[in-house]
Coordinates of C-alpha atoms in Angstrom, one line a residue:
M1 CA -25.8 -8.9 -21.4
E2 CA -23.9 -10.3 -18.2
K3 CA -22.7 -8.3 -15.7
N4 CA -19.0 -9.3 -15.7
Q5 CA -18.9 -8.9 -19.3
I6 CA -21.1 -4.7 -19.0
W7 CA -18.1 -4.1 -16.1
S8 CA -15.4 -6.4 -18.3
R9 CA -16.2 -3.5 -21.3
R10 CA -16.4 -1.1 -18.5
I11 CA -13.0 -1.1 -17.0
A12 CA -11.4 -2.0 -20.4
F13 CA -12.2 1.3 -22.0
G14 CA -10.9 3.3 -18.7
A15 CA -7.4 1.6 -18.7
L16 CA -6.8 2.8 -22.2
A17 CA -8.2 6.1 -21.3
F18 CA -5.8 6.2 -18.2
A19 CA -3.2 4.2 -20.5
L20 CA -0.6 7.7 -20.4
L21 CA -1.1 7.7 -16.6
F22 CA 1.1 4.9 -16.3
L23 CA 4.4 5.3 -15.4
S24 CA 7.2 2.8 -14.3
A25 CA 8.9 2.8 -11.1
S26 CA 12.4 3.3 -9.9
A27 CA 14.4 1.9 -7.2
D28 CA 17.4 2.8 -5.3
D29 CA 19.2 -0.3 -6.3
V30 CA 18.8 -0.9 -9.6
V31 CA 21.1 0.7 -11.9
V32 CA 19.7 3.3 -14.4
L33 CA 21.6 3.1 -17.8
S34 CA 21.9 5.3 -21.2
E35 CA 24.0 5.3 -23.8
E36 CA 27.1 7.4 -21.6
N37 CA 27.1 4.6 -18.9
F38 CA 25.7 0.9 -20.6
E39 CA 29.1 -0.2 -21.7
K40 CA 31.1 0.9 -18.7
E41 CA 28.4 -1.1 -16.4
V42 CA 27.3 -3.6 -18.4
G43 CA 29.8 -6.5 -19.9
Q44 CA 32.4 -5.7 -17.7
D45 CA 33.3 -7.7 -14.4
K46 CA 29.5 -8.7 -13.6
G47 CA 27.3 -10.6 -15.4
A48 CA 24.2 -7.8 -16.2
L49 CA 20.1 -8.5 -16.2
V50 CA 18.3 -5.4 -18.1
E51 CA 15.2 -4.4 -18.4
F52 CA 14.6 -2.4 -21.5
Y53 CA 11.0 -0.1 -20.8
A54 CA 8.8 3.0 -21.5
P55 CA 8.0 5.0 -19.1
W56 CA 4.1 5.0 -20.7
C57 CA 4.1 1.0 -21.0
F58 CA 1.1 0.4 -19.6
S59 CA -0.5 -3.1 -18.3
F60 CA -4.3 -4.1 -19.2
F61 CA -5.5 -6.7 -17.7
R62 CA -7.3 -10.3 -19.2
F63 CA -11.1 -10.7 -19.7
E64 CA -13.6 -12.3 -21.4
P65 CA -13.3 -11.5 -25.4
I66 CA -15.8 -8.1 -25.0
A67 CA -17.2 -6.4 -27.6
F68 CA -14.4 -3.4 -29.3
F69 CA -15.8 -2.7 -32.1
A70 CA -14.4 0.5 -34.0
L71 CA -13.3 2.2 -30.9
C72 CA -8.7 3.4 -30.3
V73 CA -7.4 4.4 -27.4
T74 CA -8.9 7.6 -28.0
G75 CA -12.4 6.9 -28.8
M76 CA -11.6 7.3 -32.2
A77 CA -11.9 4.8 -35.6
A78 CA -9.1 2.0 -35.6
G79 CA -5.7 3.1 -37.2
T80 CA -6.2 6.5 -37.2
T81 CA -4.6 7.1 -33.8
K82 CA -1.7 5.6 -32.1
I83 CA -0.3 5.4 -28.7
R84 CA 2.3 8.4 -29.3
S85 CA 2.4 7.8 -32.7
E86 CA 4.2 4.5 -32.3
V87 CA 2.4 1.7 -30.6
M88 CA -0.5 0.0 -31.3
S89 CA -3.8 0.6 -33.5
C90 CA -7.1 -1.5 -32.6
D91 CA -7.4 -3.2 -35.7
S92 CA -11.0 -4.1 -35.3
K93 CA -13.5 -3.5 -38.5
G94 CA -16.5 -4.2 -36.3
K95 CA -16.0 -7.4 -34.7
D96 CA -15.6 -8.7 -31.0
Y97 CA -11.7 -8.2 -30.2
T98 CA -9.7 -10.1 -27.6
L99 CA -8.0 -7.7 -25.1
G100 CA -5.1 -10.0 -23.6
R101 CA -2.3 -8.9 -21.5
C102 CA -0.5 -6.3 -24.0
G103 CA 2.7 -4.5 -22.0
H104 CA 3.5 -5.0 -18.5
C105 CA 6.1 -2.4 -17.1
K106 CA 3.9 -1.3 -14.4
K107 CA 2.8 -5.2 -13.3
L108 CA 6.9 -6.0 -13.2
A109 CA 8.6 -2.3 -12.0
P110 CA 7.7 -3.6 -7.7
E111 CA 8.6 -7.5 -8.6
Y112 CA 12.2 -5.7 -10.3
E113 CA 12.8 -3.8 -7.5
K114 CA 12.5 -6.5 -4.9
L115 CA 15.2 -8.2 -7.4
G116 CA 17.3 -4.9 -7.2
S117 CA 17.3 -4.8 -3.8
S118 CA 18.1 -8.6 -2.7
F119 CA 21.4 -8.7 -5.4
K120 CA 22.4 -5.4 -4.1
K121 CA 25.4 -6.9 -2.3
A122 CA 25.8 -9.6 -5.3
K123 CA 29.1 -8.4 -6.2
S124 CA 29.8 -10.2 -9.7
V125 CA 25.6 -9.0 -10.4
L126 CA 24.2 -5.4 -11.6
I127 CA 20.6 -4.9 -12.1
G128 CA 19.8 -2.6 -14.5
K129 CA 16.9 -0.8 -16.4
V130 CA 17.1 1.4 -19.6
D131 CA 14.5 3.9 -20.8
C132 CA 14.3 3.4 -24.4
D133 CA 12.1 6.2 -24.7
E134 CA 15.1 8.2 -24.0
H135 CA 17.8 6.5 -25.5
K136 CA 15.9 4.5 -28.3
S137 CA 19.5 4.3 -30.2
L138 CA 20.8 1.6 -27.7
C139 CA 17.4 -0.1 -27.3
S140 CA 17.4 -0.9 -30.9
K141 CA 20.7 -2.0 -30.9
Y142 CA 19.9 -4.5 -28.5
G143 CA 17.2 -5.3 -31.1
V144 CA 14.1 -3.9 -28.4
S145 CA 11.1 -3.9 -29.9
G146 CA 8.7 -4.5 -27.3
Y147 CA 8.1 -3.2 -23.5
P148 CA 9.6 -4.4 -21.1
T149 CA 11.8 -6.9 -22.7
I150 CA 14.9 -8.5 -20.1
Q151 CA 17.9 -9.2 -21.5
W152 CA 21.2 -11.1 -19.8
F153 CA 24.9 -10.1 -20.8
P154 CA 27.4 -12.7 -19.1
K155 CA 30.1 -11.1 -17.4
G156 CA 32.2 -9.5 -20.1
S157 CA 29.9 -9.2 -22.6
L158 CA 28.0 -7.5 -25.1
E159 CA 26.3 -10.6 -26.5
P160 CA 23.0 -10.4 -24.4
K161 CA 20.4 -13.2 -24.2
K162 CA 16.9 -12.7 -24.0
Y163 CA 15.0 -13.9 -20.7
E164 CA 11.6 -15.5 -21.2
G165 CA 10.9 -16.7 -18.5
P166 CA 7.9 -15.4 -15.0
R167 CA 8.8 -12.2 -14.5
T168 CA 8.2 -12.7 -11.0
A169 CA 11.0 -11.2 -8.7
E170 CA 11.5 -15.7 -7.2
S171 CA 11.6 -16.4 -11.1
L172 CA 13.8 -13.5 -12.2
A173 CA 16.4 -14.3 -9.2
E174 CA 16.3 -18.0 -9.8
F175 CA 17.7 -17.4 -13.2
V176 CA 20.2 -15.2 -12.4
N177 CA 21.7 -17.4 -9.5
T178 CA 21.9 -20.0 -12.7
E179 CA 23.6 -17.8 -15.2
E180 CA 26.2 -16.1 -12.8
G181 CA 25.9 -18.9 -9.8
T182 CA 25.1 -16.8 -7.2
N183 CA 22.7 -18.1 -4.8
V184 CA 20.8 -14.9 -3.2
K185 CA 17.1 -15.1 -2.1
I186 CA 14.1 -12.8 -1.9
A187 CA 13.5 -11.4 0.9
T188 CA 10.1 -12.3 2.2
A189 CA 9.0 -9.5 4.0
P190 CA 6.3 -10.7 6.6
S191 CA 2.9 -9.3 5.8
N192 CA 0.4 -7.7 8.0
V193 CA -2.4 -8.2 5.9
V194 CA -4.8 -11.4 6.9
V195 CA -5.6 -13.3 4.2
L196 CA -8.7 -14.3 3.3
T197 CA -10.9 -17.3 2.1
P198 CA -13.9 -19.2 2.6
E199 CA -12.8 -21.2 5.3
N200 CA -11.5 -17.9 7.7
F201 CA -14.2 -14.8 5.9
N202 CA -16.8 -14.9 8.2
E203 CA -15.0 -15.3 11.4
V204 CA -12.3 -12.4 10.3
V205 CA -15.1 -9.9 8.7
L206 CA -18.3 -11.0 10.3
D207 CA -16.8 -10.6 14.0
E208 CA -19.0 -7.7 15.1
A209 CA -16.1 -6.7 17.6
K210 CA -14.3 -5.4 14.2
D211 CA -13.9 -2.8 11.8
V212 CA -12.7 -4.6 8.7
L213 CA -11.1 -3.4 5.5
V214 CA -11.6 -6.1 2.4
E215 CA -9.9 -6.0 -0.9
F216 CA -11.1 -8.0 -3.3
Y217 CA -8.0 -8.8 -6.0
A218 CA -7.0 -10.8 -8.6
P219 CA -3.1 -12.3 -9.1
W220 CA -2.8 -10.9 -12.4
C221 CA -4.6 -7.3 -12.0
G222 CA -1.9 -4.3 -12.8
H223 CA -3.9 -2.2 -10.1
C224 CA -4.1 -4.4 -7.6
K225 CA -0.4 -5.0 -8.1
S226 CA 0.2 -1.1 -7.6
L227 CA -1.9 -1.3 -4.9
A228 CA -0.6 -3.9 -3.2
P229 CA 2.7 -1.8 -1.4
T230 CA -0.1 1.0 0.2
Y231 CA -2.0 -1.5 1.4
E232 CA 0.6 -3.4 3.2
K233 CA 1.7 -0.1 4.6
V234 CA -2.0 0.4 6.0
A235 CA -2.0 -2.8 7.5
T236 CA 0.7 -1.9 9.3
A237 CA 0.1 1.4 10.6
F238 CA -2.5 -0.2 12.4
K239 CA -1.4 -3.3 13.4
L240 CA -1.5 -3.0 16.9
E241 CA -5.5 -1.8 16.8
E242 CA -7.2 -4.8 18.0
N243 CA -10.4 -4.1 16.3
V244 CA -9.3 -3.4 13.0
V245 CA -8.2 -5.3 10.5
I246 CA -7.3 -5.2 6.5
A247 CA -7.3 -7.9 4.9
N248 CA -7.5 -9.2 1.3
L249 CA -9.2 -12.7 -0.5
D250 CA -8.0 -13.5 -4.0
A251 CA -12.0 -12.9 -5.8
D252 CA -10.1 -14.6 -8.8
K253 CA -10.0 -17.8 -6.9
Y254 CA -12.9 -17.5 -4.6
R255 CA -15.7 -16.0 -7.2
D256 CA -18.3 -17.1 -4.7
L257 CA -17.6 -14.6 -2.4
A258 CA -16.8 -11.8 -4.9
E259 CA -19.8 -12.4 -6.6
K260 CA -22.1 -12.4 -3.1
Y261 CA -20.6 -8.8 -2.5
D262 CA -21.6 -7.4 -6.0
V263 CA -17.5 -7.3 -7.0
S264 CA -17.5 -6.5 -10.3
G265 CA -14.0 -4.6 -10.7
F266 CA -10.9 -5.3 -9.0
P267 CA -9.6 -3.4 -6.7
T268 CA -12.7 -3.4 -4.9
L269 CA -12.5 -2.1 -1.2
K270 CA -15.0 -3.1 0.7
F271 CA -15.5 -1.5 4.6
F272 CA -17.2 -4.1 7.4
P273 CA -18.1 -1.8 10.1
K274 CA -19.1 -2.6 13.8
G275 CA -22.5 -1.6 12.8
N276 CA -22.9 -2.9 9.2
K277 CA -21.6 -6.5 8.1
A278 CA -23.0 -6.5 4.9
G279 CA -20.3 -4.3 4.0
E280 CA -20.4 -0.7 2.3
E281 CA -18.3 0.4 -0.7
Y282 CA -14.7 2.1 -0.1
G283 CA -14.8 5.1 -2.9
G284 CA -11.9 6.9 -1.3
G285 CA -8.3 7.7 -2.1
R286 CA -6.0 5.2 -2.8
D287 CA -2.5 6.8 -0.5
L288 CA -1.3 5.8 2.5
D289 CA -2.8 8.9 4.1
D290 CA -6.2 8.5 2.1
F291 CA -6.7 4.8 4.0
V292 CA -5.1 6.2 7.2
A293 CA -7.7 9.4 7.4
F294 CA -10.9 6.8 6.6
I295 CA -10.1 4.3 9.1
N296 CA -9.4 6.8 11.9
E297 CA -12.6 8.7 11.0
K298 CA -14.9 5.4 11.0
S299 CA -12.8 3.4 13.7
G300 CA -11.8 6.5 16.0
T301 CA -8.5 5.8 16.0
S302 CA -5.7 8.0 15.8
R303 CA -2.9 6.6 14.0
D304 CA -0.8 8.4 11.4
G305 CA 0.5 6.8 8.1
K306 CA 3.7 4.8 10.2
G307 CA 1.9 3.7 12.4
Q308 CA 2.2 6.0 15.6
L309 CA 0.1 7.9 17.2
T310 CA -1.2 11.2 16.5
S311 CA -1.8 14.1 18.8
Q312 CA -4.8 13.3 19.1
A313 CA -4.8 10.0 20.8
G314 CA -6.0 8.9 24.0
I315 CA -8.2 12.3 24.2
V316 CA -11.9 12.7 25.2
E317 CA -13.8 15.5 24.7
S318 CA -15.9 15.4 28.0
L319 CA -12.5 14.8 30.2
D320 CA -10.7 17.9 28.5
V321 CA -13.6 20.3 29.4
L322 CA -13.3 19.1 33.1
V323 CA -9.1 19.3 33.2
K324 CA -9.9 23.3 31.9
E325 CA -11.9 23.5 35.4
F326 CA -9.8 21.2 37.5
V327 CA -6.2 23.3 36.3
A328 CA -8.6 26.9 36.6
A329 CA -9.4 26.1 39.8
S330 CA -8.3 28.7 42.4
S331 CA -8.0 26.3 45.8
D332 CA -7.2 22.6 46.3
E333 CA -11.3 23.0 47.5
E334 CA -12.1 23.5 44.1
K335 CA -10.0 21.2 42.7
K336 CA -11.4 18.0 44.4
S337 CA -14.8 18.8 43.9
V338 CA -13.5 18.8 39.9
F339 CA -12.2 15.5 40.0
T340 CA -15.1 14.5 41.7
R341 CA -16.9 15.2 38.9
M342 CA -14.2 13.6 36.5
E343 CA -14.8 10.1 38.6
E344 CA -17.9 10.5 37.7
E345 CA -17.8 11.3 33.9
V346 CA -14.8 8.6 33.9
E347 CA -17.4 5.9 35.4
K348 CA -19.6 6.9 31.8
L349 CA -17.3 5.9 29.3
Q350 CA -17.0 2.7 27.4
G351 CA -14.2 1.0 25.8
S352 CA -10.8 2.7 25.1
A353 CA -12.0 5.6 26.2
S354 CA -13.1 4.2 30.2
S355 CA -9.3 2.9 29.9
Y356 CA -7.9 6.7 28.5
G357 CA -10.0 8.3 31.3
K358 CA -8.1 5.8 34.2
I359 CA -4.7 7.8 32.8
Y360 CA -6.9 11.4 33.5
L361 CA -7.4 10.7 36.6
K362 CA -4.2 9.0 37.8
A363 CA -2.8 12.5 36.6
A364 CA -5.2 14.7 38.7
K365 CA -4.5 13.1 41.9
N366 CA -0.7 13.0 41.1
Y367 CA -1.1 16.8 39.9
L368 CA -3.0 17.7 43.4
G369 CA 0.1 15.2 45.5
K370 CA 3.4 17.1 44.1
G371 CA 1.8 20.2 42.4
S372 CA 1.2 22.3 39.2
D373 CA 4.8 21.3 37.3
Y374 CA 4.1 17.4 37.8
A375 CA 2.6 17.1 34.6
K376 CA 5.2 19.2 32.7
N377 CA 7.9 17.2 34.1
E378 CA 7.0 14.1 33.5
I379 CA 6.4 15.3 30.1
Q380 CA 9.9 15.7 29.5
R381 CA 10.4 12.2 31.5
L382 CA 8.5 10.3 29.0
Q383 CA 9.6 12.0 25.6
R384 CA 13.1 11.4 27.5
I385 CA 12.4 7.6 26.9
L386 CA 10.4 7.8 23.4
D387 CA 13.7 9.3 22.1
K388 CA 15.1 5.7 22.8
S389 CA 14.5 3.2 21.2
V390 CA 11.2 1.4 22.5
S391 CA 9.1 -1.6 21.3
P392 CA 5.3 0.0 19.3
A393 CA 3.6 -1.0 22.0
K394 CA 5.4 0.3 24.6
A395 CA 5.7 3.7 23.0
D396 CA 1.4 3.8 22.0
E397 CA 1.3 3.6 25.9
L398 CA 3.5 6.2 26.8
T399 CA 2.3 8.7 23.3
L400 CA -1.2 8.3 25.5
K401 CA 0.3 9.2 29.2
K402 CA 2.0 12.5 27.6
N403 CA -0.9 13.2 25.2
I404 CA -3.8 13.1 28.0
L405 CA -0.8 14.7 30.5
S406 CA -0.6 17.7 28.3
T407 CA -4.3 19.1 29.1
Y408 CA -2.9 19.4 32.3
A409 CA 0.5 21.1 31.1

């Protein structure tokens, strides 16, 4: 059996097994509708686009035909079990069953959130949603039989028009603009994720001076879409790190590259550190904190999820030991002796540690010249600056100094 058939079957069964775990996302800019407020919000002085969804509605991938035999979602014989006793039995009867795109609530959620955010200030438009699990009668009233169903309610009308177009924020916005006469654009935030192609892959990923995390994804992959916002936050958190790159590759479009690196499912994440450009599988968690901890450990960085330097940034253990001796020394002569040893230690350092070492030495000189209160006073001064609005690069510079000075305080 070919490799892609094997992983297709494996992921398909996994998707079925965990289908009930996929929850629909919510957003403050999308109005939550119910039997109580539907007619107060819809059919009034605004045109309304409404998504009818189910919180358990899940998203499958598009695969080549795979043998499904008599298994249903729970592994029982086809026809004996249904999801939430309402949806989908797998009438395979022992023949091959082609698993298509079945349900898109989770996939639609981030697009619908972007739509809601973009139309937030449009006074003539309401972007809303109805949980059909909670409000079955309301969904039944408007003929909803599958999820998600998107309907347009013109201003002053409760007679809907079903939306049949692509389920992207841009396409939905174009539809609403046409229906209501608005001119709202979907704002596209600049991305810090480096987009890879066959033309730049080797230049970016195989750069021996960089640690590179690569997501191999497919545009139709529901899990990839779910990961995208988190992955963007990871890229943003490390955007000031010159030797760290967060990148992605459309593995559906560039299959040869994906096969070269043994990609057999989506998303696949591989880490290409400075010392191993063959790539190593990332098997950690997929929350922001998981990615940040992984990069910090592998690359020697000290960032938090917001991209700010942690209190450990700039700290060099070998110099910390000497600083303790320096501060504890009872005379200036003893301090100068320790300072000489610090200079010798700094000469051994390389890379970013070498630049941190220079800050250690400058702090020691000022300590000798200005007294023991220097570090405490300087930390307070730097903190006052940090409390104001400063650029991320400047914040990094001041935080490094403050962290190193704290070893003298």
